[in-house]
mmCIF file with all atom_site columns, C-alpha atoms in Angstrom:
data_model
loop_
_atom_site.group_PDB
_atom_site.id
_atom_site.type_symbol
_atom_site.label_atom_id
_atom_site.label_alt_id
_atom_site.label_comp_id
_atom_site.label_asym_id
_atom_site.label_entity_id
_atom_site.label_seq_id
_atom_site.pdbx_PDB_ins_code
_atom_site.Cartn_x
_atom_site.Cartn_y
_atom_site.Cartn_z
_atom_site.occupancy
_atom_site.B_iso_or_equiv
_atom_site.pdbx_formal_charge
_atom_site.auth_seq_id
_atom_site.auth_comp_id
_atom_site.auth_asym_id
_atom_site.auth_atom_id
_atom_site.pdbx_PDB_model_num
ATOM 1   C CA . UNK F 1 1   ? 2.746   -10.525 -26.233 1.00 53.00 ? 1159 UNK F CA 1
ATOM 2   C CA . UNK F 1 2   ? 3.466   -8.590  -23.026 1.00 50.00 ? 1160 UNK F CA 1
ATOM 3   C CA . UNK F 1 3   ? 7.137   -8.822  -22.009 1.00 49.00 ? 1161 UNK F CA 1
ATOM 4   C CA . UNK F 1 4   ? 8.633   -8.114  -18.657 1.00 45.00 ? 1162 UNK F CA 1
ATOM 5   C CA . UNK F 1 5   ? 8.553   -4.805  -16.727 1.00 42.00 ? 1163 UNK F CA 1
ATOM 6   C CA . UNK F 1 6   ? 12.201  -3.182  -15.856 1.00 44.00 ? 1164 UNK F CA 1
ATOM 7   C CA . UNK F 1 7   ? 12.639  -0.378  -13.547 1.00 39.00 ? 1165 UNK F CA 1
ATOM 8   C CA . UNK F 1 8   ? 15.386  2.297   -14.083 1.00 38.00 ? 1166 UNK F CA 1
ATOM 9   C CA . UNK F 1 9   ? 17.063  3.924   -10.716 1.00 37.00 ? 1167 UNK F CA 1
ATOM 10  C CA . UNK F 1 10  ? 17.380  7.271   -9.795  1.00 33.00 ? 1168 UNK F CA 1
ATOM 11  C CA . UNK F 1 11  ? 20.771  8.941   -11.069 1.00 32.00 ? 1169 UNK F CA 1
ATOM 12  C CA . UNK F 1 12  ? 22.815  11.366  -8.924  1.00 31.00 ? 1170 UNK F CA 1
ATOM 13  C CA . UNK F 1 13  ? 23.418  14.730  -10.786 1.00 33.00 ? 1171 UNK F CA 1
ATOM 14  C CA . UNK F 1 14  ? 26.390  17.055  -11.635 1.00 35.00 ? 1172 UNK F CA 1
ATOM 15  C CA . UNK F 1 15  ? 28.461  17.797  -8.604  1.00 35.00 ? 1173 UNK F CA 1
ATOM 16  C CA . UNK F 1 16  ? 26.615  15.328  -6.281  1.00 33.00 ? 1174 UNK F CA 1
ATOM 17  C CA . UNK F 1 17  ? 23.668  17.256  -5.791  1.00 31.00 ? 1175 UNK F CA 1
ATOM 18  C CA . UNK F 1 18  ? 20.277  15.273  -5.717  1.00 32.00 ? 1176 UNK F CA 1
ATOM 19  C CA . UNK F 1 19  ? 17.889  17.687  -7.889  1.00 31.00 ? 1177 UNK F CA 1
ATOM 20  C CA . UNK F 1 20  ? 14.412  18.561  -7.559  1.00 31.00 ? 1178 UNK F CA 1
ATOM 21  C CA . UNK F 1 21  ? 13.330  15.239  -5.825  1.00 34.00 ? 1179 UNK F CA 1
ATOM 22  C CA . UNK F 1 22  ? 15.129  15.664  -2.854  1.00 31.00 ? 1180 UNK F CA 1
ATOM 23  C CA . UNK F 1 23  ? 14.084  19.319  -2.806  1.00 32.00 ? 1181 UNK F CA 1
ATOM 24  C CA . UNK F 1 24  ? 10.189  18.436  -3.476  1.00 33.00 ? 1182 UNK F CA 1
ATOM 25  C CA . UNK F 1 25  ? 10.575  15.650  -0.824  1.00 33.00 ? 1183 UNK F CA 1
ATOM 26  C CA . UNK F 1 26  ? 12.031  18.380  1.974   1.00 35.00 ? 1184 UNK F CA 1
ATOM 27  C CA . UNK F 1 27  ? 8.797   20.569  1.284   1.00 35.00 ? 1185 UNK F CA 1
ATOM 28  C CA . UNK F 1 28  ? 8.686   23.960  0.549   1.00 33.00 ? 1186 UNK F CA 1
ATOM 29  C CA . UNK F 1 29  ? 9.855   25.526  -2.474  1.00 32.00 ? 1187 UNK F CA 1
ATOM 30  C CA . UNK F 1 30  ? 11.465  22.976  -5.416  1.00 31.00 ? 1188 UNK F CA 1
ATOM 31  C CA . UNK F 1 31  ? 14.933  24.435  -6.510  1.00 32.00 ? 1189 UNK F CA 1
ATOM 32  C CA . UNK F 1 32  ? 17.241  23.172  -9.065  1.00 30.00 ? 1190 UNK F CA 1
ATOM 33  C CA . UNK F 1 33  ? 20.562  22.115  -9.218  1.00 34.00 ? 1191 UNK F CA 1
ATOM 34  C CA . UNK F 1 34  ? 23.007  24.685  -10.141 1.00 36.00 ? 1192 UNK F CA 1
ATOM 35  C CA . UNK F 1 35  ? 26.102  22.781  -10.452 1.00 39.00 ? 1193 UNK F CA 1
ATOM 36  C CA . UNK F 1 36  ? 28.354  22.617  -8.475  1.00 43.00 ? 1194 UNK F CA 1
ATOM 37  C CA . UNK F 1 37  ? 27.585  21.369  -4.902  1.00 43.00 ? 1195 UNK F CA 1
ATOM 38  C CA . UNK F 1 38  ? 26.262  23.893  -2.042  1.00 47.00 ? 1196 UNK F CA 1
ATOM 39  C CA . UNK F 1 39  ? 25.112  25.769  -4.711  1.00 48.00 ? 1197 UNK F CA 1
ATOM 40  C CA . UNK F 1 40  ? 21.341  26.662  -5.751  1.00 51.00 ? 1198 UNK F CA 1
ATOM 41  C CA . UNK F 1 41  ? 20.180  27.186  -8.736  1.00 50.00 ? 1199 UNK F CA 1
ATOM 42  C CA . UNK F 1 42  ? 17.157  29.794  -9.786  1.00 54.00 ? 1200 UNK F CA 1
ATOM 43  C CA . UNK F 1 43  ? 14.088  28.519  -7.173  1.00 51.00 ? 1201 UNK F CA 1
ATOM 44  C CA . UNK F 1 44  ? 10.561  27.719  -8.644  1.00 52.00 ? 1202 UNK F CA 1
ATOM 45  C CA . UNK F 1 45  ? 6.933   27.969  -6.840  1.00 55.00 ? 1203 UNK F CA 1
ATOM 46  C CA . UNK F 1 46  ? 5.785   25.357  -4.834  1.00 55.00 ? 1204 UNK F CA 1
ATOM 47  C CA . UNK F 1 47  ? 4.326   22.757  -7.176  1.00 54.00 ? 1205 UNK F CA 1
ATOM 48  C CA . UNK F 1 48  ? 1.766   20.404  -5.622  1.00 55.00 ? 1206 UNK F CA 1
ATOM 49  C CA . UNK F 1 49  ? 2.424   17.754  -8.236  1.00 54.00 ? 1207 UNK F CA 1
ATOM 50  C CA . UNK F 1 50  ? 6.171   17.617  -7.411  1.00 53.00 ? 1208 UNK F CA 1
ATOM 51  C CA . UNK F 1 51  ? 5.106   17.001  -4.041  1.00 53.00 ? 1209 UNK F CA 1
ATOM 52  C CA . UNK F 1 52  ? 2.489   14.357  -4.710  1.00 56.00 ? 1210 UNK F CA 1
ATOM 53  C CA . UNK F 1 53  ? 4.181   12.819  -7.780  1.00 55.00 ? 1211 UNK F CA 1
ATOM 54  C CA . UNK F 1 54  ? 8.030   13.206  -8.061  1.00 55.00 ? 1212 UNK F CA 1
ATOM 55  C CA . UNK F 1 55  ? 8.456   9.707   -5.602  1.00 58.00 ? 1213 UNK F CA 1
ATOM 56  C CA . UNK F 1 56  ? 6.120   7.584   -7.834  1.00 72.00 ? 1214 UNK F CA 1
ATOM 57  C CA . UNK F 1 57  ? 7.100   5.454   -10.240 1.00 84.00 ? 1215 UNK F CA 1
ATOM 58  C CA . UNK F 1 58  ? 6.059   6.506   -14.208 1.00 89.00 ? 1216 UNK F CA 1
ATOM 59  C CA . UNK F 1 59  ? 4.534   3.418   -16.079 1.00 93.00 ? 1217 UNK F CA 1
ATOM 60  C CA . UNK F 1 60  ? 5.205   3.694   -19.478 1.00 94.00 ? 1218 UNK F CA 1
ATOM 61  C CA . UNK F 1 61  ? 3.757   0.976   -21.973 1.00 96.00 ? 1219 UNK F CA 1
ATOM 62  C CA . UNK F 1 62  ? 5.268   0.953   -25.723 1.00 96.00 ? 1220 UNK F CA 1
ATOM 63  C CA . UNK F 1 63  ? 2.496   -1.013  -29.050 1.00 96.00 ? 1221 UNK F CA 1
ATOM 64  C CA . UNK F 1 64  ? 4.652   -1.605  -31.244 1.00 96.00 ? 1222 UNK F CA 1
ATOM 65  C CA . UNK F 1 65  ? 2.916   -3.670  -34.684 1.00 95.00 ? 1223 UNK F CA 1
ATOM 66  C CA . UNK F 1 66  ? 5.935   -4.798  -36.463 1.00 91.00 ? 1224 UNK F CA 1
ATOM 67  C CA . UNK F 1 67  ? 5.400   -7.395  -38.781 1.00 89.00 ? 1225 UNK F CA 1
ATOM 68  C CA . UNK F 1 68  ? 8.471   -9.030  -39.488 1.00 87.00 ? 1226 UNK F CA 1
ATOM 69  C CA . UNK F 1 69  ? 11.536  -10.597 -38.027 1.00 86.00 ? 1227 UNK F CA 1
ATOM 70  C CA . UNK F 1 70  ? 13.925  -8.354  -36.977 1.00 85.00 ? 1228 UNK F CA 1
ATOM 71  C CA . UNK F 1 71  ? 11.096  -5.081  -37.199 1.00 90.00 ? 1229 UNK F CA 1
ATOM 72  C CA . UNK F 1 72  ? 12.386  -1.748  -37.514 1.00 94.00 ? 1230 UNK F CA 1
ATOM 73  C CA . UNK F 1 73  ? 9.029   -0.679  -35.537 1.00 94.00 ? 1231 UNK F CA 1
ATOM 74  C CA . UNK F 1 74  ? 10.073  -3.204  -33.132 1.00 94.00 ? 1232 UNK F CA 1
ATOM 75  C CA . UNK F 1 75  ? 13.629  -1.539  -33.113 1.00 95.00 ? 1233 UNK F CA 1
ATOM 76  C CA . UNK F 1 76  ? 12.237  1.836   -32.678 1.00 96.00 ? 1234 UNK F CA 1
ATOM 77  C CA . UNK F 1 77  ? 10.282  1.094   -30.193 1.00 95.00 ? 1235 UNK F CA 1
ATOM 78  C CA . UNK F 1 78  ? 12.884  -0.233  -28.065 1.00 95.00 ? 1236 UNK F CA 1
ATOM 79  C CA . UNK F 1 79  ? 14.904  2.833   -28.786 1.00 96.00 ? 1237 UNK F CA 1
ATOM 80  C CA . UNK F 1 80  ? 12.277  5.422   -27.815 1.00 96.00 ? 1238 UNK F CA 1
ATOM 81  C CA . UNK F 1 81  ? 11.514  3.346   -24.377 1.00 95.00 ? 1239 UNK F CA 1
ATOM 82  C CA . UNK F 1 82  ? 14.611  3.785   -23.465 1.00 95.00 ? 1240 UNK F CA 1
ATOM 83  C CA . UNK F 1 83  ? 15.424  7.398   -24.707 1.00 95.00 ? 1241 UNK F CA 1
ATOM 84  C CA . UNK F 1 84  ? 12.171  8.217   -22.531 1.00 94.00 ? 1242 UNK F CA 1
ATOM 85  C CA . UNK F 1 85  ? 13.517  6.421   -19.473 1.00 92.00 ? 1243 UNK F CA 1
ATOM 86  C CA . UNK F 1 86  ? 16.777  7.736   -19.502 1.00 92.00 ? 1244 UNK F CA 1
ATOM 87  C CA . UNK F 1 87  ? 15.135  11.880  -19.696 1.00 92.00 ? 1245 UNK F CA 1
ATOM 88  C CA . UNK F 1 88  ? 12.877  10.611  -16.680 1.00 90.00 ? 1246 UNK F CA 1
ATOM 89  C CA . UNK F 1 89  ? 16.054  9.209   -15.142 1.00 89.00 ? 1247 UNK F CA 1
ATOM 90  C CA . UNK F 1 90  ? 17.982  12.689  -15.416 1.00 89.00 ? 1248 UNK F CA 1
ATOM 91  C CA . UNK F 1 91  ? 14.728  14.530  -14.030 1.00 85.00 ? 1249 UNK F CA 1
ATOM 92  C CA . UNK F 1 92  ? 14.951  11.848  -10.864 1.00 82.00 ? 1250 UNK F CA 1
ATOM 93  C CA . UNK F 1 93  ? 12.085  9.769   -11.719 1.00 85.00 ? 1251 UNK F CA 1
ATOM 94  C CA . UNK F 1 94  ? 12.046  6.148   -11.786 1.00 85.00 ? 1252 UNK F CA 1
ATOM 95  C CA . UNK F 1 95  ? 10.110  4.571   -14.705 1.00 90.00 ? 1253 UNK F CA 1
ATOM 96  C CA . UNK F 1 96  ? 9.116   0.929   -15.767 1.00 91.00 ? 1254 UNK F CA 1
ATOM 97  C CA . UNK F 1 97  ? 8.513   0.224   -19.245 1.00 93.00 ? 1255 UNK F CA 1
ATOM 98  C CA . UNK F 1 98  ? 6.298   -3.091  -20.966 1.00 94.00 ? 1256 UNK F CA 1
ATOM 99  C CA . UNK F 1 99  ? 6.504   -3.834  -24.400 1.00 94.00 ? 1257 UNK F CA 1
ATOM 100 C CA . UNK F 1 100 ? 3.406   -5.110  -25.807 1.00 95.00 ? 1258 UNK F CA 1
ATOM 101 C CA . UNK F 1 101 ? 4.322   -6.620  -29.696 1.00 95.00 ? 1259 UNK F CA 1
ATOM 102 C CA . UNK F 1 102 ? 0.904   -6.947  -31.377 1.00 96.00 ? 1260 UNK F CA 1
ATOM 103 C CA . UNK F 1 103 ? 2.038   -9.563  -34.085 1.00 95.00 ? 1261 UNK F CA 1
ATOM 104 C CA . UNK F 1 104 ? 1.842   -12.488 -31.374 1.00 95.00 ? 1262 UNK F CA 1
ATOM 105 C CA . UNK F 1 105 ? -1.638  -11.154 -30.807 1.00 96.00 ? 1263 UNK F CA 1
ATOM 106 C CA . UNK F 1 106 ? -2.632  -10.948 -34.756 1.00 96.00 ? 1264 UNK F CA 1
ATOM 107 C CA . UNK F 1 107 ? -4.836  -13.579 -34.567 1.00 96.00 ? 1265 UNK F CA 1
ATOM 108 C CA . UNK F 1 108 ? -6.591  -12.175 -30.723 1.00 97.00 ? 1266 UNK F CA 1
ATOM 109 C CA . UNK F 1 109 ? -7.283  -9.335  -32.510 1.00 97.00 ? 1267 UNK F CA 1
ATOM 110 C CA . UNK F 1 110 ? -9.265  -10.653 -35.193 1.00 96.00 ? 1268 UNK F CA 1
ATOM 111 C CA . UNK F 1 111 ? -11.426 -12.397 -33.256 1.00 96.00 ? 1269 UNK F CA 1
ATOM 112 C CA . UNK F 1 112 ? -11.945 -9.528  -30.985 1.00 95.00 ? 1270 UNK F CA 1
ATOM 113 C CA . UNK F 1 113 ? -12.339 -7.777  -33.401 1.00 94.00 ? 1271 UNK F CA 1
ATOM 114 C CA . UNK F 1 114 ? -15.626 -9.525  -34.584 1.00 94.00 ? 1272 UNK F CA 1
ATOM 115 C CA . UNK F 1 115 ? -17.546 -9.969  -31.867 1.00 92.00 ? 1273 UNK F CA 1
ATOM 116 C CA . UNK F 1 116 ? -15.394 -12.805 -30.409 1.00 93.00 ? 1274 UNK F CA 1
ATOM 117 C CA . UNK F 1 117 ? -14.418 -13.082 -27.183 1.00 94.00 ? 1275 UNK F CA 1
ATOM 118 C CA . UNK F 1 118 ? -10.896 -11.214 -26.024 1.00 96.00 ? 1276 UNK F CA 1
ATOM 119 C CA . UNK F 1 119 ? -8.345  -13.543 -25.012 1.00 96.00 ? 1277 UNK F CA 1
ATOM 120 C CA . UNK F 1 120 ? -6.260  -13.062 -21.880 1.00 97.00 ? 1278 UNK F CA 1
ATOM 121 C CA . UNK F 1 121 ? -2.771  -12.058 -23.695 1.00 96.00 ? 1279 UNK F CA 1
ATOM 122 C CA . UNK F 1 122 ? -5.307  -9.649  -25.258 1.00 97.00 ? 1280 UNK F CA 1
ATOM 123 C CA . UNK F 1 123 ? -6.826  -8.726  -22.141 1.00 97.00 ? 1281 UNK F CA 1
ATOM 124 C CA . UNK F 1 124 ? -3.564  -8.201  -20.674 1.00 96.00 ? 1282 UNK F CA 1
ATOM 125 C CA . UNK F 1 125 ? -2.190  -5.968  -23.006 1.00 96.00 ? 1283 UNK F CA 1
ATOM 126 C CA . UNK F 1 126 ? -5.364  -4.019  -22.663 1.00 96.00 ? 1284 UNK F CA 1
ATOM 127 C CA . UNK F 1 127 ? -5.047  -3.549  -19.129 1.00 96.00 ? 1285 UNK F CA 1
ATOM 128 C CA . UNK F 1 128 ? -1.295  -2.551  -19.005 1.00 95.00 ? 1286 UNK F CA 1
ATOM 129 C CA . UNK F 1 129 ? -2.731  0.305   -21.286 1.00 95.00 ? 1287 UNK F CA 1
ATOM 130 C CA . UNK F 1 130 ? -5.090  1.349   -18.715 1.00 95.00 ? 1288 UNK F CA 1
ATOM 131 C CA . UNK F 1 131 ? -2.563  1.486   -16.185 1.00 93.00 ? 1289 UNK F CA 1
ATOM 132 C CA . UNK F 1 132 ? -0.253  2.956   -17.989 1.00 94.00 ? 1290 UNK F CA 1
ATOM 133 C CA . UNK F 1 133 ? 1.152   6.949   -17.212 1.00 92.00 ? 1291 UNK F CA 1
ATOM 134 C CA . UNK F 1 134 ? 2.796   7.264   -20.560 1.00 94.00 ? 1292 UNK F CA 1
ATOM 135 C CA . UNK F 1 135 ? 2.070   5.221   -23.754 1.00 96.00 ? 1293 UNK F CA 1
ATOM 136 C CA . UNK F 1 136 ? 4.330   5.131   -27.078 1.00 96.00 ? 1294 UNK F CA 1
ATOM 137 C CA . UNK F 1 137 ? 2.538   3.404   -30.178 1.00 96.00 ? 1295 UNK F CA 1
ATOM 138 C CA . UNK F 1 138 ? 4.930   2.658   -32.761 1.00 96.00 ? 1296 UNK F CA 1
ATOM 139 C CA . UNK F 1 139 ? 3.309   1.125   -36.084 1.00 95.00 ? 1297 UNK F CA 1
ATOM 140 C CA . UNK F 1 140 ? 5.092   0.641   -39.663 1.00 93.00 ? 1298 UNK F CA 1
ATOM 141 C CA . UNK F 1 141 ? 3.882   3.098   -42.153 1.00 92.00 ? 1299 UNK F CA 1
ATOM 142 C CA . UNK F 1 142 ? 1.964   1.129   -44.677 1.00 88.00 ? 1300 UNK F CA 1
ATOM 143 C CA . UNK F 1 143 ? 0.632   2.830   -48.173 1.00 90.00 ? 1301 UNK F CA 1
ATOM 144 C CA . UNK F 1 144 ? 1.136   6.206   -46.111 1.00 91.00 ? 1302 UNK F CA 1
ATOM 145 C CA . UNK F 1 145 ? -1.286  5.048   -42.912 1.00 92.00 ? 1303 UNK F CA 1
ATOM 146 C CA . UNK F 1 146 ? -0.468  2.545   -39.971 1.00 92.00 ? 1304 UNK F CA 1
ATOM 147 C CA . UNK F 1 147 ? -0.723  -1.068  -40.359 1.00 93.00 ? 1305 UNK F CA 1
ATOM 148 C CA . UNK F 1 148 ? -3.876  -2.633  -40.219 1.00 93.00 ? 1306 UNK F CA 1
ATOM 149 C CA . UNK F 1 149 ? -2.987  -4.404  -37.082 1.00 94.00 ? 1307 UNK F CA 1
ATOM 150 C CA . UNK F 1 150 ? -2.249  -1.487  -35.436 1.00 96.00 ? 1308 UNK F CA 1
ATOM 151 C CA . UNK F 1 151 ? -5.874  -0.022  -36.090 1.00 95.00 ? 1309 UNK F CA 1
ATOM 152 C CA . UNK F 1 152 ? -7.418  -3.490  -35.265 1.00 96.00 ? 1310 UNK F CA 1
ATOM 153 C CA . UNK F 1 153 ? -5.922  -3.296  -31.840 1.00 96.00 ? 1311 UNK F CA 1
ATOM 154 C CA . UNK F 1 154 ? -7.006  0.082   -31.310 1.00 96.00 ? 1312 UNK F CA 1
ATOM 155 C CA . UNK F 1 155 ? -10.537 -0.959  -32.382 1.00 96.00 ? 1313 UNK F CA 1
ATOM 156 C CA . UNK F 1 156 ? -10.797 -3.491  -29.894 1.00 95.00 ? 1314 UNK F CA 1
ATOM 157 C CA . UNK F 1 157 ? -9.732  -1.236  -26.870 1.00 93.00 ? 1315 UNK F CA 1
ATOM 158 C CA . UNK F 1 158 ? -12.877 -0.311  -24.899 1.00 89.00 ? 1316 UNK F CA 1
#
């Protein structure tokens, strides 16, 4: 099951001053903020990927294979999404962030997994993985390994 995306905005820093985004944007060299406003903090070499990267948005996609109702794996994933998000929001960069459960897809993944054909919830979640910048895979720990849908999923990814 693939839930809906949700984009976090940029945050102004301490003292008003925009951060490296607005100083990647301008060109030249990147500097920090320093605190308070006016004020520069220690300056860094031009970096091509701020340049080319800082303005677009990070796709993050969190597997999470918790089995029951309410899942802890479910509840940590939720909690590292957002703990991710919120250190890309402080370093000006806007994220989105799918959840993709696997136990709605439990029985996808089976047949997948034997030679059947993948289903489009399964092909969705496969794709969002593809597209994805950033992936967190949370599974519960099972007879100390992941769950067997967790490695079933990752079987059927091409």
């Amino acid at each position: 099951m693939v839930e809906s995306t949700e984009t976090t905005g940029l945050t102004e820093g301490a003292g008003g001053s925009a951060g490296v985004a607005d100083a990647a944007s301008a060109g030249g060299a990147a500097c920090l903020a320093g605190g308070a406003e006016g004020q520069q903090g220690p300056r860094r070499p031009d970096d091509a990927y701020d340049r080319t990267q800082m303005g677009r948005l990070v796709r993050l996609v969190t597997v999470h294979a918790g089995l029951g109702t309410p899942s802890t794996s479910a509840m940590l994933a939720e909690r590292l999404t957002e703990a991710t998000r919120r250190h890309l929001a402080e370093a000006s960069r806007l994220a989105s962030a799918q959840v993709v459960a696997l136990r709605p897809l439990a029985s996808d993944i089976a047949l997948a997994g034997v030679g059947g054909p993948v289903s489009e919830p399964l092909r969705e979640a496969i794709d969002a993985l593809a597209q994805a910048d950033g992936i967190i895979a949370v599974s519960p720990v099972l007879q100390a390994s992941y769950s067997g849908l967790f490695k079933g999923f990752m079987d059927v990814l091409p």
